[in-house]
């Protein structure tokens, strides 16, 4: 499904968190929303998921206006959000958490198990952990459960809010590569991340949010190959010389770069564009 965001504005009282946001996430592609803390990534995903009513603008799904449609209705139609911080039920087992993902779908019994098995094919560690309490898992495993809990619904649009947050570099890469694999013919993926270099290595398209506006948007390979972009947003990546600055996705990058995150524009001492 094609997700189209047109001239979106989100406010919290007098605070304008997002303005003039236009972005398209296409079927079979993973689109990244990159930005520092407070840039507006969560606000954008929540607006798309029907959890925050936009002050202006439209959100279209395959051409149908879904602006203001409540979250439960959108979720039933296949638009699913994996929230920041996983938000699992710590006291419940992995299996129980995954079954919670099917809440309200009417899928039960053998069909529910089928959905769970299907969702776990991407995560070989999960089948052996079904009886464990979610709160006792590592951060990486918890993130896998959070994604699998969304997958049991067989989403057509998957929104992920900072799936790599708090994970070790090796797991960051693993989770982000999984995110890319999810972007198949049937799933449209929009992933919010602060981990710029690691994310651009795996997604198809990237858009950078700064102070509630999109300040850069292009194919991931083009962004990584753009010297001005890498100097501005990845800092030391440009210092690696040509090999680094023009590196297309899937090229090995030094580990410290995989942890590169954006800092709020006002803290960088630069005027935002
Ligand atoms: P983070 O990574 O910290 O979640 P983010 O990029 O997702 O950051 P948002 O959480 O969308 O950014 O916040 C964007 C702006 O909106 C920030 O200035 C934030 O302070 C403000 N904001 C977010 N939620 C609220 C709220 N409930 N009430 C008031 N202001 C809010």
PDB file of C-alpha atoms and ligand atoms in Angstrom:
ATOM      1  CA  UNK A   1       0.000   0.000   0.000  1.00  0.00           C
ATOM      2  CA  UNK A   2       1.174   3.504  -0.675  1.00  0.00           C
ATOM      3  CA  UNK A   3       1.141   5.845   2.283  1.00  0.00           C
ATOM      4  CA  UNK A   4       1.025   9.480   1.338  1.00  0.00           C
ATOM      5  CA  UNK A   5       1.379  12.301   3.817  1.00  0.00           C
ATOM      6  CA  UNK A   6       0.381  15.713   2.517  1.00  0.00           C
ATOM      7  CA  UNK A   7       1.244  19.031   4.150  1.00  0.00           C
ATOM      8  CA  UNK A   8       0.759  17.611   7.634  1.00  0.00           C
ATOM      9  CA  UNK A   9       0.764  19.751  10.749  1.00  0.00           C
ATOM     10  CA  UNK A  10       0.654  18.430  14.318  1.00  0.00           C
ATOM     11  CA  UNK A  11       0.217  20.658  17.371  1.00  0.00           C
ATOM     12  CA  UNK A  12       0.220  20.171  21.116  1.00  0.00           C
ATOM     13  CA  UNK A  13      -1.598  23.306  22.244  1.00  0.00           C
ATOM     14  CA  UNK A  14       0.647  26.159  21.160  1.00  0.00           C
ATOM     15  CA  UNK A  15       3.571  23.827  20.366  1.00  0.00           C
ATOM     16  CA  UNK A  16       3.768  23.121  16.641  1.00  0.00           C
ATOM     17  CA  UNK A  17       5.532  19.741  16.546  1.00  0.00           C
ATOM     18  CA  UNK A  18       5.260  19.230  12.767  1.00  0.00           C
ATOM     19  CA  UNK A  19       4.542  21.539   9.878  1.00  0.00           C
ATOM     20  CA  UNK A  20       4.307  21.181   6.126  1.00  0.00           C
ATOM     21  CA  UNK A  21       5.259  17.502   6.166  1.00  0.00           C
ATOM     22  CA  UNK A  22       4.833  15.775   2.811  1.00  0.00           C
ATOM     23  CA  UNK A  23       6.215  12.292   2.387  1.00  0.00           C
ATOM     24  CA  UNK A  24       5.398   9.134   0.471  1.00  0.00           C
ATOM     25  CA  UNK A  25       6.177   5.609   1.665  1.00  0.00           C
ATOM     26  CA  UNK A  26       5.742   3.206  -1.214  1.00  0.00           C
ATOM     27  CA  UNK A  27       4.812  -0.474  -1.272  1.00  0.00           C
ATOM     28  CA  UNK A  28       7.754  -2.812  -1.045  1.00  0.00           C
ATOM     29  CA  UNK A  29      10.066  -0.110   0.208  1.00  0.00           C
ATOM     30  CA  UNK A  30      11.465   0.794   3.588  1.00  0.00           C
ATOM     31  CA  UNK A  31      11.354   4.536   4.218  1.00  0.00           C
ATOM     32  CA  UNK A  32      13.273   6.014   7.140  1.00  0.00           C
ATOM     33  CA  UNK A  33      12.321   9.055   9.122  1.00  0.00           C
ATOM     34  CA  UNK A  34      15.584  10.278  10.613  1.00  0.00           C
ATOM     35  CA  UNK A  35      15.812  12.856  13.349  1.00  0.00           C
ATOM     36  CA  UNK A  36      17.129  13.793  16.762  1.00  0.00           C
ATOM     37  CA  UNK A  37      15.148  13.661  19.994  1.00  0.00           C
ATOM     38  CA  UNK A  38      12.232  16.027  19.710  1.00  0.00           C
ATOM     39  CA  UNK A  39      12.448  16.434  15.920  1.00  0.00           C
ATOM     40  CA  UNK A  40       8.890  15.129  15.587  1.00  0.00           C
ATOM     41  CA  UNK A  41       9.311  11.475  14.514  1.00  0.00           C
ATOM     42  CA  UNK A  42       6.951  10.028  17.117  1.00  0.00           C
ATOM     43  CA  UNK A  43       4.380  12.741  16.445  1.00  0.00           C
ATOM     44  CA  UNK A  44       4.417  11.861  12.753  1.00  0.00           C
ATOM     45  CA  UNK A  45       4.045   8.120  13.328  1.00  0.00           C
ATOM     46  CA  UNK A  46       1.269   8.702  15.881  1.00  0.00           C
ATOM     47  CA  UNK A  47      -0.591  10.946  13.464  1.00  0.00           C
ATOM     48  CA  UNK A  48      -0.337   8.323  10.715  1.00  0.00           C
ATOM     49  CA  UNK A  49      -1.455   5.577  13.142  1.00  0.00           C
ATOM     50  CA  UNK A  50      -4.551   7.577  14.115  1.00  0.00           C
ATOM     51  CA  UNK A  51      -3.332   8.227  17.664  1.00  0.00           C
ATOM     52  CA  UNK A  52      -2.903  11.984  17.250  1.00  0.00           C
ATOM     53  CA  UNK A  53      -5.276  14.090  15.198  1.00  0.00           C
ATOM     54  CA  UNK A  54      -3.377  16.408  12.832  1.00  0.00           C
ATOM     55  CA  UNK A  55      -4.097  20.130  12.967  1.00  0.00           C
ATOM     56  CA  UNK A  56      -3.851  20.312   9.174  1.00  0.00           C
ATOM     57  CA  UNK A  57      -2.969  18.213   6.142  1.00  0.00           C
ATOM     58  CA  UNK A  58      -4.030  14.798   4.891  1.00  0.00           C
ATOM     59  CA  UNK A  59      -2.908  11.195   5.152  1.00  0.00           C
ATOM     60  CA  UNK A  60      -3.817   8.896   2.268  1.00  0.00           C
ATOM     61  CA  UNK A  61      -3.599   5.131   2.028  1.00  0.00           C
ATOM     62  CA  UNK A  62      -3.711   3.932  -1.566  1.00  0.00           C
ATOM     63  CA  UNK A  63      -5.473   7.209  -2.357  1.00  0.00           C
ATOM     64  CA  UNK A  64      -8.106   6.924   0.396  1.00  0.00           C
ATOM     65  CA  UNK A  65      -8.112   9.744   2.936  1.00  0.00           C
ATOM     66  CA  UNK A  66      -7.541   8.209   6.385  1.00  0.00           C
ATOM     67  CA  UNK A  67      -6.932  11.477   8.252  1.00  0.00           C
ATOM     68  CA  UNK A  68      -8.730  11.344  11.602  1.00  0.00           C
ATOM     69  CA  UNK A  69      -9.672   7.652  11.272  1.00  0.00           C
ATOM     70  CA  UNK A  70      -9.252   6.144  14.775  1.00  0.00           C
ATOM     71  CA  UNK A  71      -6.280   3.901  15.501  1.00  0.00           C
ATOM     72  CA  UNK A  72      -8.261   0.702  16.135  1.00  0.00           C
ATOM     73  CA  UNK A  73      -9.968   1.028  12.764  1.00  0.00           C
ATOM     74  CA  UNK A  74      -6.642   1.612  10.986  1.00  0.00           C
ATOM     75  CA  UNK A  75      -5.078  -1.331  12.811  1.00  0.00           C
ATOM     76  CA  UNK A  76      -7.962  -3.528  11.663  1.00  0.00           C
ATOM     77  CA  UNK A  77      -7.241  -2.375   8.115  1.00  0.00           C
ATOM     78  CA  UNK A  78      -3.588  -3.415   8.390  1.00  0.00           C
ATOM     79  CA  UNK A  79      -1.788  -0.266   9.515  1.00  0.00           C
ATOM     80  CA  UNK A  80       0.166  -1.247  12.621  1.00  0.00           C
ATOM     81  CA  UNK A  81       2.532   0.752  14.869  1.00  0.00           C
ATOM     82  CA  UNK A  82       5.407  -0.793  16.819  1.00  0.00           C
ATOM     83  CA  UNK A  83       5.766   1.889  19.512  1.00  0.00           C
ATOM     84  CA  UNK A  84       8.966   3.333  20.934  1.00  0.00           C
ATOM     85  CA  UNK A  85      10.203   1.422  23.981  1.00  0.00           C
ATOM     86  CA  UNK A  86       8.608  -1.901  22.825  1.00  0.00           C
ATOM     87  CA  UNK A  87       5.752  -1.592  25.397  1.00  0.00           C
ATOM     88  CA  UNK A  88       5.470  -5.299  26.062  1.00  0.00           C
ATOM     89  CA  UNK A  89       3.603  -6.839  28.974  1.00  0.00           C
ATOM     90  CA  UNK A  90       6.628  -7.698  31.131  1.00  0.00           C
ATOM     91  CA  UNK A  91       4.787 -10.151  33.363  1.00  0.00           C
ATOM     92  CA  UNK A  92       3.374 -12.117  30.434  1.00  0.00           C
ATOM     93  CA  UNK A  93       5.250 -14.739  28.435  1.00  0.00           C
ATOM     94  CA  UNK A  94       6.468 -14.169  24.903  1.00  0.00           C
ATOM     95  CA  UNK A  95       3.648 -16.381  23.589  1.00  0.00           C
ATOM     96  CA  UNK A  96       1.060 -14.399  25.553  1.00  0.00           C
ATOM     97  CA  UNK A  97       2.478 -11.108  24.285  1.00  0.00           C
ATOM     98  CA  UNK A  98       2.287 -12.350  20.714  1.00  0.00           C
ATOM     99  CA  UNK A  99      -1.292 -13.487  21.220  1.00  0.00           C
ATOM    100  CA  UNK A 100      -2.104  -9.979  22.515  1.00  0.00           C
ATOM    101  CA  UNK A 101      -1.144  -8.765  19.062  1.00  0.00           C
ATOM    102  CA  UNK A 102      -4.176 -10.609  17.714  1.00  0.00           C
ATOM    103  CA  UNK A 103      -6.556  -8.895  20.156  1.00  0.00           C
ATOM    104  CA  UNK A 104      -9.681  -7.781  18.369  1.00  0.00           C
ATOM    105  CA  UNK A 105      -8.931  -9.692  15.174  1.00  0.00           C
ATOM    106  CA  UNK A 106     -11.071 -12.744  15.971  1.00  0.00           C
ATOM    107  CA  UNK A 107      -8.122 -15.004  15.055  1.00  0.00           C
ATOM    108  CA  UNK A 108      -7.922 -17.787  17.663  1.00  0.00           C
ATOM    109  CA  UNK A 109      -6.751 -21.336  18.320  1.00  0.00           C
ATOM    110  CA  UNK A 110      -4.832 -23.083  15.553  1.00  0.00           C
ATOM    111  CA  UNK A 111      -5.095 -20.046  13.284  1.00  0.00           C
ATOM    112  CA  UNK A 112      -3.550 -17.860  15.989  1.00  0.00           C
ATOM    113  CA  UNK A 113      -0.692 -20.320  16.383  1.00  0.00           C
ATOM    114  CA  UNK A 114      -0.198 -20.311  12.624  1.00  0.00           C
ATOM    115  CA  UNK A 115       0.078 -16.517  12.667  1.00  0.00           C
ATOM    116  CA  UNK A 116       2.580 -16.651  15.540  1.00  0.00           C
ATOM    117  CA  UNK A 117       4.719 -19.275  13.792  1.00  0.00           C
ATOM    118  CA  UNK A 118       4.644 -17.204  10.607  1.00  0.00           C
ATOM    119  CA  UNK A 119       5.666 -13.999  12.457  1.00  0.00           C
ATOM    120  CA  UNK A 120       8.532 -15.840  14.135  1.00  0.00           C
ATOM    121  CA  UNK A 121      10.125 -17.046  10.901  1.00  0.00           C
ATOM    122  CA  UNK A 122      12.108 -13.800  10.836  1.00  0.00           C
ATOM    123  CA  UNK A 123      13.248 -14.277  14.421  1.00  0.00           C
ATOM    124  CA  UNK A 124      14.790 -17.728  15.003  1.00  0.00           C
ATOM    125  CA  UNK A 125      15.437 -16.888  18.679  1.00  0.00           C
ATOM    126  CA  UNK A 126      11.751 -16.519  19.511  1.00  0.00           C
ATOM    127  CA  UNK A 127      10.279 -20.035  19.173  1.00  0.00           C
ATOM    128  CA  UNK A 128      12.602 -21.286  21.929  1.00  0.00           C
ATOM    129  CA  UNK A 129      11.677 -18.354  24.187  1.00  0.00           C
ATOM    130  CA  UNK A 130       7.880 -18.644  24.039  1.00  0.00           C
ATOM    131  CA  UNK A 131       7.460 -19.616  27.698  1.00  0.00           C
ATOM    132  CA  UNK A 132       9.797 -16.903  29.044  1.00  0.00           C
ATOM    133  CA  UNK A 133       8.494 -13.768  30.682  1.00  0.00           C
ATOM    134  CA  UNK A 134       8.969 -10.832  28.311  1.00  0.00           C
ATOM    135  CA  UNK A 135      10.421  -8.648  31.082  1.00  0.00           C
ATOM    136  CA  UNK A 136      13.349 -11.055  31.467  1.00  0.00           C
ATOM    137  CA  UNK A 137      14.448 -10.907  27.828  1.00  0.00           C
ATOM    138  CA  UNK A 138      17.330  -8.815  26.496  1.00  0.00           C
ATOM    139  CA  UNK A 139      16.525  -5.522  24.790  1.00  0.00           C
ATOM    140  CA  UNK A 140      17.133  -7.081  21.367  1.00  0.00           C
ATOM    141  CA  UNK A 141      14.829 -10.005  22.063  1.00  0.00           C
ATOM    142  CA  UNK A 142      12.167  -7.652  23.406  1.00  0.00           C
ATOM    143  CA  UNK A 143      12.349  -5.651  20.193  1.00  0.00           C
ATOM    144  CA  UNK A 144      11.927  -8.859  18.202  1.00  0.00           C
ATOM    145  CA  UNK A 145       8.817  -9.699  20.246  1.00  0.00           C
ATOM    146  CA  UNK A 146       7.464  -6.179  19.690  1.00  0.00           C
ATOM    147  CA  UNK A 147       7.910  -6.501  15.925  1.00  0.00           C
ATOM    148  CA  UNK A 148       6.557 -10.061  15.843  1.00  0.00           C
ATOM    149  CA  UNK A 149       3.531  -8.895  17.852  1.00  0.00           C
ATOM    150  CA  UNK A 150       2.792  -6.441  15.048  1.00  0.00           C
ATOM    151  CA  UNK A 151       3.451  -9.059  12.338  1.00  0.00           C
ATOM    152  CA  UNK A 152       0.852 -11.499  13.687  1.00  0.00           C
ATOM    153  CA  UNK A 153      -1.736  -9.044  12.354  1.00  0.00           C
ATOM    154  CA  UNK A 154      -0.297  -9.467   8.853  1.00  0.00           C
ATOM    155  CA  UNK A 155       0.119  -5.696   8.452  1.00  0.00           C
ATOM    156  CA  UNK A 156       0.176  -4.011   5.104  1.00  0.00           C
ATOM    157  CA  UNK A 157       1.734  -0.853   6.523  1.00  0.00           C
ATOM    158  CA  UNK A 158       4.194  -1.184   9.372  1.00  0.00           C
ATOM    159  CA  UNK A 159       5.276   1.861  11.373  1.00  0.00           C
ATOM    160  CA  UNK A 160       8.272   1.357  13.644  1.00  0.00           C
ATOM    161  CA  UNK A 161       9.326   3.934  16.233  1.00  0.00           C
ATOM    162  CA  UNK A 162      13.069   3.725  16.964  1.00  0.00           C
ATOM    163  CA  UNK A 163      13.417  -0.067  16.922  1.00  0.00           C
ATOM    164  CA  UNK A 164      17.191   0.151  17.500  1.00  0.00           C
ATOM    165  CA  UNK A 165      16.954   2.377  20.583  1.00  0.00           C
ATOM    166  CA  UNK A 166      19.186   1.137  23.402  1.00  0.00           C
ATOM    167  CA  UNK A 167      20.517  -1.882  21.488  1.00  0.00           C
ATOM    168  CA  UNK A 168      24.166  -2.912  21.086  1.00  0.00           C
ATOM    169  CA  UNK A 169      25.622  -2.114  17.611  1.00  0.00           C
ATOM    170  CA  UNK A 170      25.466  -5.738  16.411  1.00  0.00           C
ATOM    171  CA  UNK A 171      21.780  -5.929  17.315  1.00  0.00           C
ATOM    172  CA  UNK A 172      21.112  -2.521  15.784  1.00  0.00           C
ATOM    173  CA  UNK A 173      22.293  -3.887  12.443  1.00  0.00           C
ATOM    174  CA  UNK A 174      20.341  -7.128  12.891  1.00  0.00           C
ATOM    175  CA  UNK A 175      17.070  -5.377  13.763  1.00  0.00           C
ATOM    176  CA  UNK A 176      17.435  -2.847  10.955  1.00  0.00           C
ATOM    177  CA  UNK A 177      18.184  -5.565   8.412  1.00  0.00           C
ATOM    178  CA  UNK A 178      15.032  -7.338   9.553  1.00  0.00           C
ATOM    179  CA  UNK A 179      13.145  -4.098   9.040  1.00  0.00           C
ATOM    180  CA  UNK A 180      14.357  -3.992   5.465  1.00  0.00           C
ATOM    181  CA  UNK A 181      13.344  -7.598   4.842  1.00  0.00           C
ATOM    182  CA  UNK A 182       9.850  -6.701   6.013  1.00  0.00           C
ATOM    183  CA  UNK A 183       9.523  -4.241   3.186  1.00  0.00           C
ATOM    184  CA  UNK A 184       8.288  -6.759   0.682  1.00  0.00           C
ATOM    185  CA  UNK A 185       5.662  -6.582  -2.006  1.00  0.00           C
ATOM    186  CA  UNK A 186       2.906  -6.482   0.562  1.00  0.00           C
ATOM    187  CA  UNK A 187       4.344  -4.422   3.377  1.00  0.00           C
ATOM    188  CA  UNK A 188       5.079  -0.725   3.362  1.00  0.00           C
ATOM    189  CA  UNK A 189       7.578   0.185   6.071  1.00  0.00           C
ATOM    190  CA  UNK A 190       8.047   3.595   7.673  1.00  0.00           C
ATOM    191  CA  UNK A 191      10.722   3.481  10.355  1.00  0.00           C
ATOM    192  CA  UNK A 192      11.722   6.349  12.673  1.00  0.00           C
ATOM    193  CA  UNK A 193      15.363   6.260  13.749  1.00  0.00           C
ATOM    194  CA  UNK A 194      18.152   8.375  15.221  1.00  0.00           C
ATOM    195  CA  UNK A 195      20.760   5.900  14.049  1.00  0.00           C
ATOM    196  CA  UNK A 196      21.393   7.632  10.732  1.00  0.00           C
ATOM    197  CA  UNK A 197      24.245   5.701   9.110  1.00  0.00           C
ATOM    198  CA  UNK A 198      23.073   2.258  10.202  1.00  0.00           C
ATOM    199  CA  UNK A 199      19.546   2.993   9.008  1.00  0.00           C
ATOM    200  CA  UNK A 200      20.549   4.459   5.645  1.00  0.00           C
ATOM    201  CA  UNK A 201      22.592   1.334   4.951  1.00  0.00           C
ATOM    202  CA  UNK A 202      19.438  -0.788   4.968  1.00  0.00           C
ATOM    203  CA  UNK A 203      16.447   1.336   3.923  1.00  0.00           C
ATOM    204  CA  UNK A 204      15.535   2.420   0.404  1.00  0.00           C
ATOM    205  CA  UNK A 205      14.606   6.041   1.115  1.00  0.00           C
ATOM    206  CA  UNK A 206      15.437   8.487   3.896  1.00  0.00           C
ATOM    207  CA  UNK A 207      13.877  11.736   5.088  1.00  0.00           C
ATOM    208  CA  UNK A 208      15.473  13.894   7.772  1.00  0.00           C
ATOM    209  CA  UNK A 209      13.227  15.709  10.237  1.00  0.00           C
ATOM    210  CA  UNK A 210      14.557  18.735  12.024  1.00  0.00           C
ATOM    211  CA  UNK A 211      12.444  20.939  14.283  1.00  0.00           C
ATOM    212  CA  UNK A 212       9.254  19.522  12.817  1.00  0.00           C
ATOM    213  CA  UNK A 213      10.179  19.974   9.151  1.00  0.00           C
ATOM    214  CA  UNK A 214      11.685  17.692   6.506  1.00  0.00           C
ATOM    215  CA  UNK A 215      15.079  19.182   5.620  1.00  0.00           C
ATOM    216  CA  UNK A 216      16.461  16.409   3.378  1.00  0.00           C
ATOM    217  CA  UNK A 217      14.868  13.544   1.477  1.00  0.00           C
ATOM    218  CA  UNK A 218      16.254  11.137  -1.109  1.00  0.00           C
ATOM    219  CA  UNK A 219      17.202   7.564  -1.937  1.00  0.00           C
ATOM    220  CA  UNK A 220      19.326   6.197   0.915  1.00  0.00           C
ATOM    221  CA  UNK A 221      22.300   5.574  -1.372  1.00  0.00           C
ATOM    222  CA  UNK A 222      22.095   9.140  -2.684  1.00  0.00           C
ATOM    223  CA  UNK A 223      22.026  10.581   0.839  1.00  0.00           C
ATOM    224  CA  UNK A 224      25.052   8.525   1.876  1.00  0.00           C
ATOM    225  CA  UNK A 225      26.806   9.612  -1.296  1.00  0.00           C
ATOM    226  CA  UNK A 226      26.018  13.306  -0.772  1.00  0.00           C
ATOM    227  CA  UNK A 227      29.028  14.978   0.764  1.00  0.00           C
ATOM    228  CA  UNK A 228      27.078  17.886   2.179  1.00  0.00           C
ATOM    229  CA  UNK A 229      24.551  15.539   3.753  1.00  0.00           C
ATOM    230  CA  UNK A 230      27.174  13.323   5.329  1.00  0.00           C
ATOM    231  CA  UNK A 231      29.159  16.307   6.593  1.00  0.00           C
ATOM    232  CA  UNK A 232      26.058  17.892   8.072  1.00  0.00           C
ATOM    233  CA  UNK A 233      24.344  14.826   9.511  1.00  0.00           C
ATOM    234  CA  UNK A 234      26.987  12.164   9.942  1.00  0.00           C
ATOM    235  CA  UNK A 235      29.903  14.321  11.015  1.00  0.00           C
ATOM    236  CA  UNK A 236      32.910  12.071  10.845  1.00  0.00           C
ATOM    237  CA  UNK A 237      31.580  10.024   7.939  1.00  0.00           C
ATOM    238  CA  UNK A 238      32.836  12.741   5.586  1.00  0.00           C
ATOM    239  CA  UNK A 239      36.233  12.518   7.284  1.00  0.00           C
ATOM    240  CA  UNK A 240      36.588   8.948   6.092  1.00  0.00           C
ATOM    241  CA  UNK A 241      37.344  10.312   2.658  1.00  0.00           C
ATOM    242  CA  UNK A 242      35.696   9.353  -0.569  1.00  0.00           C
ATOM    243  CA  UNK A 243      35.196   5.730   0.348  1.00  0.00           C
ATOM    244  CA  UNK A 244      33.053   6.708   3.282  1.00  0.00           C
ATOM    245  CA  UNK A 245      31.239   9.627   1.767  1.00  0.00           C
ATOM    246  CA  UNK A 246      30.150   7.745  -1.321  1.00  0.00           C
ATOM    247  CA  UNK A 247      29.438   4.459   0.389  1.00  0.00           C
ATOM    248  CA  UNK A 248      26.197   2.937  -0.867  1.00  0.00           C
ATOM    249  CA  UNK A 249      23.977   0.978   1.536  1.00  0.00           C
ATOM    250  CA  UNK A 250      25.241  -2.497   2.456  1.00  0.00           C
ATOM    251  CA  UNK A 251      28.858  -1.318   2.506  1.00  0.00           C
ATOM    252  CA  UNK A 252      30.580  -2.072   5.788  1.00  0.00           C
ATOM    253  CA  UNK A 253      30.929   1.050   7.905  1.00  0.00           C
ATOM    254  CA  UNK A 254      33.045   1.422  11.033  1.00  0.00           C
ATOM    255  CA  UNK A 255      31.200   0.415  14.177  1.00  0.00           C
ATOM    256  CA  UNK A 256      31.272   3.887  15.730  1.00  0.00           C
ATOM    257  CA  UNK A 257      29.424   5.249  12.708  1.00  0.00           C
ATOM    258  CA  UNK A 258      26.697   2.690  13.112  1.00  0.00           C
ATOM    259  CA  UNK A 259      25.970   4.436  16.386  1.00  0.00           C
ATOM    260  CA  UNK A 260      25.888   7.903  14.840  1.00  0.00           C
ATOM    261  CA  UNK A 261      22.776   9.642  15.995  1.00  0.00           C
ATOM    262  CA  UNK A 262      21.409  13.024  15.205  1.00  0.00           C
ATOM    263  CA  UNK A 263      21.582  15.742  17.812  1.00  0.00           C
ATOM    264  CA  UNK A 264      18.899  18.426  17.980  1.00  0.00           C
ATOM    265  CA  UNK A 265      19.672  21.212  15.529  1.00  0.00           C
ATOM    266  CA  UNK A 266      19.614  23.873  18.213  1.00  0.00           C
ATOM    267  CA  UNK A 267      22.296  22.004  20.129  1.00  0.00           C
ATOM    268  CA  UNK A 268      24.590  21.758  17.118  1.00  0.00           C
ATOM    269  CA  UNK A 269      24.962  25.511  17.036  1.00  0.00           C
ATOM    270  CA  UNK A 270      23.928  25.567  13.367  1.00  0.00           C
ATOM    271  CA  UNK A 271      20.986  27.333  11.852  1.00  0.00           C
ATOM    272  CA  UNK A 272      18.448  24.815  10.661  1.00  0.00           C
ATOM    273  CA  UNK A 273      17.877  24.758   6.968  1.00  0.00           C
TER     274      UNK A 273
HETATM  275  P1  LIG B   1      11.889  11.332  20.610  1.00  0.00           P
HETATM  276  O1  LIG B   1      12.947  10.582  19.925  1.00  0.00           O
HETATM  277  O2  LIG B   1      12.338  11.993  21.877  1.00  0.00           O
HETATM  278  O3  LIG B   1      10.591  10.583  20.779  1.00  0.00           O
HETATM  279  P2  LIG B   1      10.696  12.647  18.372  1.00  0.00           P
HETATM  280  O4  LIG B   1      11.519  13.011  17.200  1.00  0.00           O
HETATM  281  O5  LIG B   1       9.871  11.431  18.271  1.00  0.00           O
HETATM  282  O6  LIG B   1      11.592  12.598  19.646  1.00  0.00           O
HETATM  283  P3  LIG B   1       8.311  13.965  19.221  1.00  0.00           P
HETATM  284  O7  LIG B   1       8.187  13.094  20.429  1.00  0.00           O
HETATM  285  O8  LIG B   1       7.371  13.749  18.118  1.00  0.00           O
HETATM  286  O9  LIG B   1       9.786  13.900  18.651  1.00  0.00           O
HETATM  287  O10 LIG B   1       8.224  15.480  19.711  1.00  0.00           O
HETATM  288  C1  LIG B   1       8.204  16.582  18.791  1.00  0.00           C
HETATM  289  C2  LIG B   1       7.938  17.869  19.574  1.00  0.00           C
HETATM  290  O11 LIG B   1       6.625  17.852  20.127  1.00  0.00           O
HETATM  291  C3  LIG B   1       8.887  18.094  20.732  1.00  0.00           C
HETATM  292  O12 LIG B   1       9.159  19.470  20.815  1.00  0.00           O
HETATM  293  C4  LIG B   1       8.104  17.632  21.927  1.00  0.00           C
HETATM  294  O13 LIG B   1       8.507  18.314  23.094  1.00  0.00           O
HETATM  295  C5  LIG B   1       6.690  18.007  21.530  1.00  0.00           C
HETATM  296  N1  LIG B   1       5.709  17.099  22.120  1.00  0.00           N
HETATM  297  C6  LIG B   1       5.613  15.768  21.902  1.00  0.00           C
HETATM  298  N2  LIG B   1       4.584  15.241  22.585  1.00  0.00           N
HETATM  299  C7  LIG B   1       4.009  16.279  23.264  1.00  0.00           C
HETATM  300  C8  LIG B   1       2.892  16.391  24.155  1.00  0.00           C
HETATM  301  N3  LIG B   1       2.150  15.337  24.468  1.00  0.00           N
HETATM  302  N4  LIG B   1       2.619  17.612  24.653  1.00  0.00           N
HETATM  303  C9  LIG B   1       3.356  18.696  24.317  1.00  0.00           C
HETATM  304  N5  LIG B   1       4.412  18.658  23.486  1.00  0.00           N
HETATM  305  C10 LIG B   1       4.737  17.472  22.964  1.00  0.00           C
END
